[in-house]
XYZ file of C-alpha atoms in Angstrom:
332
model
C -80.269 100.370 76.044
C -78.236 97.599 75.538
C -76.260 95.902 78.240
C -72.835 95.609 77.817
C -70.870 93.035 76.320
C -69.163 90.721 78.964
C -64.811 91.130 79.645
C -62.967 88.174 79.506
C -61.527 86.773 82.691
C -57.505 87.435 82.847
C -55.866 84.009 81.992
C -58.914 82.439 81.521
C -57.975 79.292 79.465
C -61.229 77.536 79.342
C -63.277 77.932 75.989
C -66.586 80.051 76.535
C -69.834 78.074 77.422
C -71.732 77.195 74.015
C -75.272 77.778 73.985
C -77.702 74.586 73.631
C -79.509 74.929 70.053
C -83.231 74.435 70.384
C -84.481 70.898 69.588
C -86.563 70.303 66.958
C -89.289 67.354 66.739
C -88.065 64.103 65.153
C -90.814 64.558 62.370
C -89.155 67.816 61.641
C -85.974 66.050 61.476
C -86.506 63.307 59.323
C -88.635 65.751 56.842
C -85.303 67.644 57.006
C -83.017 64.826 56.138
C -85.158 63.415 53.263
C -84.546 66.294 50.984
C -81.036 66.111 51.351
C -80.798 62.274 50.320
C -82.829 63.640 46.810
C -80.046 64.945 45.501
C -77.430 61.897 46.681
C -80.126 59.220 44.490
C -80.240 61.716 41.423
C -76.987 62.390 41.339
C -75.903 58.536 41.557
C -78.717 57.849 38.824
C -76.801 59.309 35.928
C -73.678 57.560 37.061
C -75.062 54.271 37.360
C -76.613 54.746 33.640
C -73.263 55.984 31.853
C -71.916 52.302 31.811
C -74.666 51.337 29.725
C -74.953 53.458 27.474
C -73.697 52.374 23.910
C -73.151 54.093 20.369
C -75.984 53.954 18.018
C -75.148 50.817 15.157
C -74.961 51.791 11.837
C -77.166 51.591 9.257
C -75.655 49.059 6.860
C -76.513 49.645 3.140
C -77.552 47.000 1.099
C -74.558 45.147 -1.128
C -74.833 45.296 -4.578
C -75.188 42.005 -6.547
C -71.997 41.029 -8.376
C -74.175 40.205 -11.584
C -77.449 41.578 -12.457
C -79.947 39.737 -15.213
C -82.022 41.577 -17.610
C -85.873 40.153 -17.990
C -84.849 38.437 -20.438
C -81.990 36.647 -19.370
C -84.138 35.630 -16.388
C -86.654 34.100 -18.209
C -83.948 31.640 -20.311
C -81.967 30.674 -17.130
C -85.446 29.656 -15.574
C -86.534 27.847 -18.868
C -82.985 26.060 -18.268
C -83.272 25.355 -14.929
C -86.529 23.495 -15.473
C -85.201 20.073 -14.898
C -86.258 16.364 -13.409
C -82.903 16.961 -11.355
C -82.006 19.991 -9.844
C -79.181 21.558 -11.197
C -77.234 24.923 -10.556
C -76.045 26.704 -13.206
C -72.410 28.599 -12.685
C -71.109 31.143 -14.624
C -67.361 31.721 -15.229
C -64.180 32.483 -17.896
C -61.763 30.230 -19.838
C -58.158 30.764 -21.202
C -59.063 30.670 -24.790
C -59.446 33.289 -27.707
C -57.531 35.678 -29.218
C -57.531 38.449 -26.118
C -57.131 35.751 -23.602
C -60.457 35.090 -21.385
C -63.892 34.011 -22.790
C -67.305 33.482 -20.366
C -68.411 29.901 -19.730
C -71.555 28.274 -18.408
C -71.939 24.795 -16.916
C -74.481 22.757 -14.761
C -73.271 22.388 -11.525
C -74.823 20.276 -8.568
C -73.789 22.472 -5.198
C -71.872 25.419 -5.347
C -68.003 25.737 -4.586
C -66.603 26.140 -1.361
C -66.188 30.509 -2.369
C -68.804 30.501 -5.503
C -71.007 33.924 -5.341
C -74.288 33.078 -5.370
C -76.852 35.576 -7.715
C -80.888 35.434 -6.657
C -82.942 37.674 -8.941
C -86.390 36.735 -9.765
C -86.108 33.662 -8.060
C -83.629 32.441 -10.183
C -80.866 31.180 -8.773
C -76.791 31.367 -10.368
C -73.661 30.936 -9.448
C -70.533 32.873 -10.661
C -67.048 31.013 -9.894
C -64.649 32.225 -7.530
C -61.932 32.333 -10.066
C -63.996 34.366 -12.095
C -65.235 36.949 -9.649
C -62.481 39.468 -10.134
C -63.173 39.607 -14.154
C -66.981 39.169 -13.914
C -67.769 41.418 -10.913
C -70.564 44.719 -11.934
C -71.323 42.592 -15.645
C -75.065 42.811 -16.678
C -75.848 39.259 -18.153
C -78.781 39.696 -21.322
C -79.844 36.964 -23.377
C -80.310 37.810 -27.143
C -81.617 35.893 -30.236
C -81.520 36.660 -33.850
C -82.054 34.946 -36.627
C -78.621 33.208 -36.829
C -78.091 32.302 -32.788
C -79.408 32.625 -29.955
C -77.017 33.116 -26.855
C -76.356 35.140 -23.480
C -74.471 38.352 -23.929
C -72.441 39.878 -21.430
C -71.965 43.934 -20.657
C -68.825 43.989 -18.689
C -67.632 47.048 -17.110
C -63.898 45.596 -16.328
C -63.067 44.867 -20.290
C -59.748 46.181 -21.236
C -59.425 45.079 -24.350
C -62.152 42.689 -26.811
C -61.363 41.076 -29.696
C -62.872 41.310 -32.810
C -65.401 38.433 -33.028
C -66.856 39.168 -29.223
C -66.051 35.973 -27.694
C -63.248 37.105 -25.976
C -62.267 39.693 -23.692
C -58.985 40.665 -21.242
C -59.237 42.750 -18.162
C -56.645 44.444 -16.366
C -54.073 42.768 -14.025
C -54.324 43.319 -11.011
C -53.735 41.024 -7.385
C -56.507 40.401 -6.648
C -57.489 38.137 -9.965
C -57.418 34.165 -8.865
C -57.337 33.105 -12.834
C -54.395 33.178 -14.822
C -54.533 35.740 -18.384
C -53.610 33.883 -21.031
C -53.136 36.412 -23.468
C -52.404 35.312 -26.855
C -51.585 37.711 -29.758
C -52.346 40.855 -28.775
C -50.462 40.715 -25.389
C -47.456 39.729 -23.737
C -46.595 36.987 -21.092
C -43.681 37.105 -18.541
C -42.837 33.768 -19.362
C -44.546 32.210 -22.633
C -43.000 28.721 -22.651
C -43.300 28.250 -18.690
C -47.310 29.381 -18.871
C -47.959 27.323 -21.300
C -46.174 24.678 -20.061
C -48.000 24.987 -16.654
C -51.341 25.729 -18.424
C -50.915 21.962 -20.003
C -50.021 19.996 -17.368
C -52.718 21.841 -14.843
C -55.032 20.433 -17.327
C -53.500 17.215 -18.046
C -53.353 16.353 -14.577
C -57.055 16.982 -13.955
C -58.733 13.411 -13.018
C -62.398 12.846 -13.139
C -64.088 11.245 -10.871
C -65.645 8.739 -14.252
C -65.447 8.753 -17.479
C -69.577 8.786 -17.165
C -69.667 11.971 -15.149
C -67.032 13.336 -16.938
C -68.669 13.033 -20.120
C -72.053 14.186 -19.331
C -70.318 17.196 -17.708
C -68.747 18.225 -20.889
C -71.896 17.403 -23.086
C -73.596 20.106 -21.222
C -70.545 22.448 -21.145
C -71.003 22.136 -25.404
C -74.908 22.476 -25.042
C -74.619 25.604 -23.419
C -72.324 27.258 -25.513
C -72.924 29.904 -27.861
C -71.630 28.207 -30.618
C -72.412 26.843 -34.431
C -74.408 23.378 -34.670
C -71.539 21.863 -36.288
C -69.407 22.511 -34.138
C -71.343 21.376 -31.128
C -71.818 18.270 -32.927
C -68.038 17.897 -33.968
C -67.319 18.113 -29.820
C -69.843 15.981 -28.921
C -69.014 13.079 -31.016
C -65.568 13.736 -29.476
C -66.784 13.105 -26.339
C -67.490 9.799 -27.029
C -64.201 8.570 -28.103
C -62.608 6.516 -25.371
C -59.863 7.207 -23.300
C -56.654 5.304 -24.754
C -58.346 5.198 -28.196
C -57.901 7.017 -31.207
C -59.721 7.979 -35.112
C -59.136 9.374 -37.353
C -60.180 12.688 -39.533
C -61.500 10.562 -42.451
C -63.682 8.798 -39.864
C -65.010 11.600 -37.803
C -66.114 13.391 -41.250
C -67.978 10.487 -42.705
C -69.530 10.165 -39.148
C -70.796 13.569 -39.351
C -71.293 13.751 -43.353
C -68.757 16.569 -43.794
C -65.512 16.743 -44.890
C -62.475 16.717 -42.983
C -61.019 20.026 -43.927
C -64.668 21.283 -41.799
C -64.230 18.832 -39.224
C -60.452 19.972 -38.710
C -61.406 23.545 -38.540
C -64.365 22.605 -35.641
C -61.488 21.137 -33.904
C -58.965 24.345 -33.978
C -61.407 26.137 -32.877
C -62.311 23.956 -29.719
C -62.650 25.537 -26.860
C -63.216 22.977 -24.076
C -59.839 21.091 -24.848
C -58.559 18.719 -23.492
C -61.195 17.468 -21.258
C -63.253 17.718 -24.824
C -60.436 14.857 -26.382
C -59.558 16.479 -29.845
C -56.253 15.148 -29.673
C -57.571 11.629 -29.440
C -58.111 12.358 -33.355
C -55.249 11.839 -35.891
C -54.213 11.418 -39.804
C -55.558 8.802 -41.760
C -51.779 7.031 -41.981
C -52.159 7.028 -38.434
C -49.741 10.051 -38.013
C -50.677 12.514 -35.041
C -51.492 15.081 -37.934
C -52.173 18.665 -36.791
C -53.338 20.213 -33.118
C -54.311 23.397 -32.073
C -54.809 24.675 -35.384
C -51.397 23.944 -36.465
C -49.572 21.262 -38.946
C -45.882 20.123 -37.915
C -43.114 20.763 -39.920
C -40.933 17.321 -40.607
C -42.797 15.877 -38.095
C -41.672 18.190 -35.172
C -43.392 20.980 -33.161
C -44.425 22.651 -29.803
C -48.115 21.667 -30.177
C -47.256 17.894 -31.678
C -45.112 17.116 -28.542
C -48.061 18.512 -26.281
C -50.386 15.823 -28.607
C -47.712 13.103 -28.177
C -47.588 13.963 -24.625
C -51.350 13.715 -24.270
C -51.878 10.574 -25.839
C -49.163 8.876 -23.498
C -50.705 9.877 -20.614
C -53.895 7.730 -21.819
C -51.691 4.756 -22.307
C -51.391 5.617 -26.362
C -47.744 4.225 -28.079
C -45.783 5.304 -30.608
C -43.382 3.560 -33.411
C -40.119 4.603 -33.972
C -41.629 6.843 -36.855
C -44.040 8.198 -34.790
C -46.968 6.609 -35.862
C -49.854 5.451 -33.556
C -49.821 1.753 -32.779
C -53.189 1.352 -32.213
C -56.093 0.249 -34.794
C -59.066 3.562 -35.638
C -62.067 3.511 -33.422
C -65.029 3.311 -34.958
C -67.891 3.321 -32.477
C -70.258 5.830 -34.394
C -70.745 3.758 -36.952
């Protein structure tokens, strides 16, 4: 039987005595404690690595070249680049022919300061910064036949291509660095003031010598797509002096053609001015025609950009208009 619970005392304040818990040995009691610090150091592991944990990078895909080169294009760029000195060679467009833009190549010795550089095959070329915007996803090919041999170029960004393949236009857009040109089959905000621009931008262009200069346009006419005759036509142009004139008569005997063929080489120049066909005038030592067209009483748009050009290279003029200067005859 079980003995009876115990009454309180009346106005007993004090609190009742507590029992004394039995004490355990200190091995016990640090066994006890260790567990419970377990949790503390795995739960303060996670936290500590949270900080350092960081989002996977992504996997970055490969850019596409701006230009790609057949096999066969590869193969004439090497053969090309095979020099003594090593050149570079940069591909890029011109304002010239009928639907306003037409691809160049040139030997270059370092690329620009924004040039795209092209490495396929170990073959190294450089596409101008200008260029890039009309140029950009074109697969370059080199073709021969058995009337030329040049590179051929399948653009994607073509608007509109004339007739002959030589030239091309490509949308407008922002983002294109070169001016369009267009000429005949287009419109221009301003004709006279792009034009106007367009001649003195090239006008004011300074070589560093007329050595350098030269040999930099003798391999801007080698690499050119065009007719022998009309490579040879520029080239003897090159090597008029600056501040000298000759004449058509000249040039053709020169050559051994006739004038009315050496007149049409010049129209159809596409290097001008830096290639000097305006340093070439009538045999009365007139300024004759320019740009493919003959003045009318002595007046026009293109003659005054002639006039304008020969001034610049210290050239004068009597009061008719004639050239008062004597025919240079180097070639011959």
């Amino acid at each position: 039987m079980a003995a009876p619970k115990a009454l309180p005392r009346v106005h007993e304040t004090r609190p009742p005595p507590r029992q004394a818990a039995p004490t355990a040995p200190p091995a016990a009691t640090q066994d006890s404690q260790e567990p419970a610090k377990e949790p503390t150091s795995k739960s303060s592991g996670p936290a500590a690595q949270k900080p350092r944990a960081t989002r996977p990078r992504p996997r970055l895909r490969p850019l596409k070249a701006a230009m790609k080169l057949t096999p066969a294009a590869v193969e004439q760029l090497r053969s090309m680049l095979d020099q003594p000195e090593p050149k570079l060679i940069k591909v890029g467009v011109r304002n010239r022919g009928c639907s306003g833009l037409a691809y160049h190549l040139e030997y270059v010795d370092k690329p620009g300061a924004f040039d795209e550089l092209v490495e396929q095959d170990g073959v190294r070329v450089l596409i101008d910064s200008k260029a890039l915007f009309s140029i950009i996803g074109t697969e370059m090919d080199w073709a021969e036949d058995k009337l030329n041999q040049r590179f051929v170029f399948k653009n994607p960004n073509i608007k509109e291509q004339c007739g002959c393949g030589e030239s091309f236009m490509v949308p407008r857009s922002p983002l294109a660095q070169c001016p369009m040109a267009v000429c005949g089959k287009g419109k221009q905000d301003d004709g006279s003031a792009a034009s106007g621009a367009k001649t003195r931008r090239k006008v004011t262009a300074p070589s560093a010598n007329a050595a350098a200069g030269m040999r930099l346009q003798l391999s801007r006419i080698a690499l050119s797509s065009r007719t022998d005759f009309e490579k040879r036509v520029w080239t003897a142009l090159c090597h008029i002096p600056e501040g000298r004139v000759t004449t058509y008569g000249l040039l053709s005997k020169h050559l051994g053609s006739s004038p009315r063929a050496v007149g049409n080489a010049l129209r159809r120049n596409p290097f001008a001015p830096e290639v000097p066909c305006h340093r070439v005038v009538a045999t009365g030592m007139t300024l004759g025609g320019f740009k493919g067209r003959w003045p009318r009483d002595g007046e026009g748009i293109t003659l005054d950009e002639k006039r304008s050009l020969l001034r610049r290279e210290g050239i004068e003029f009597d009061d008719k208009g004639k050239v008062l200067s004597t025919p240079w005859t180097g070639w011959l």
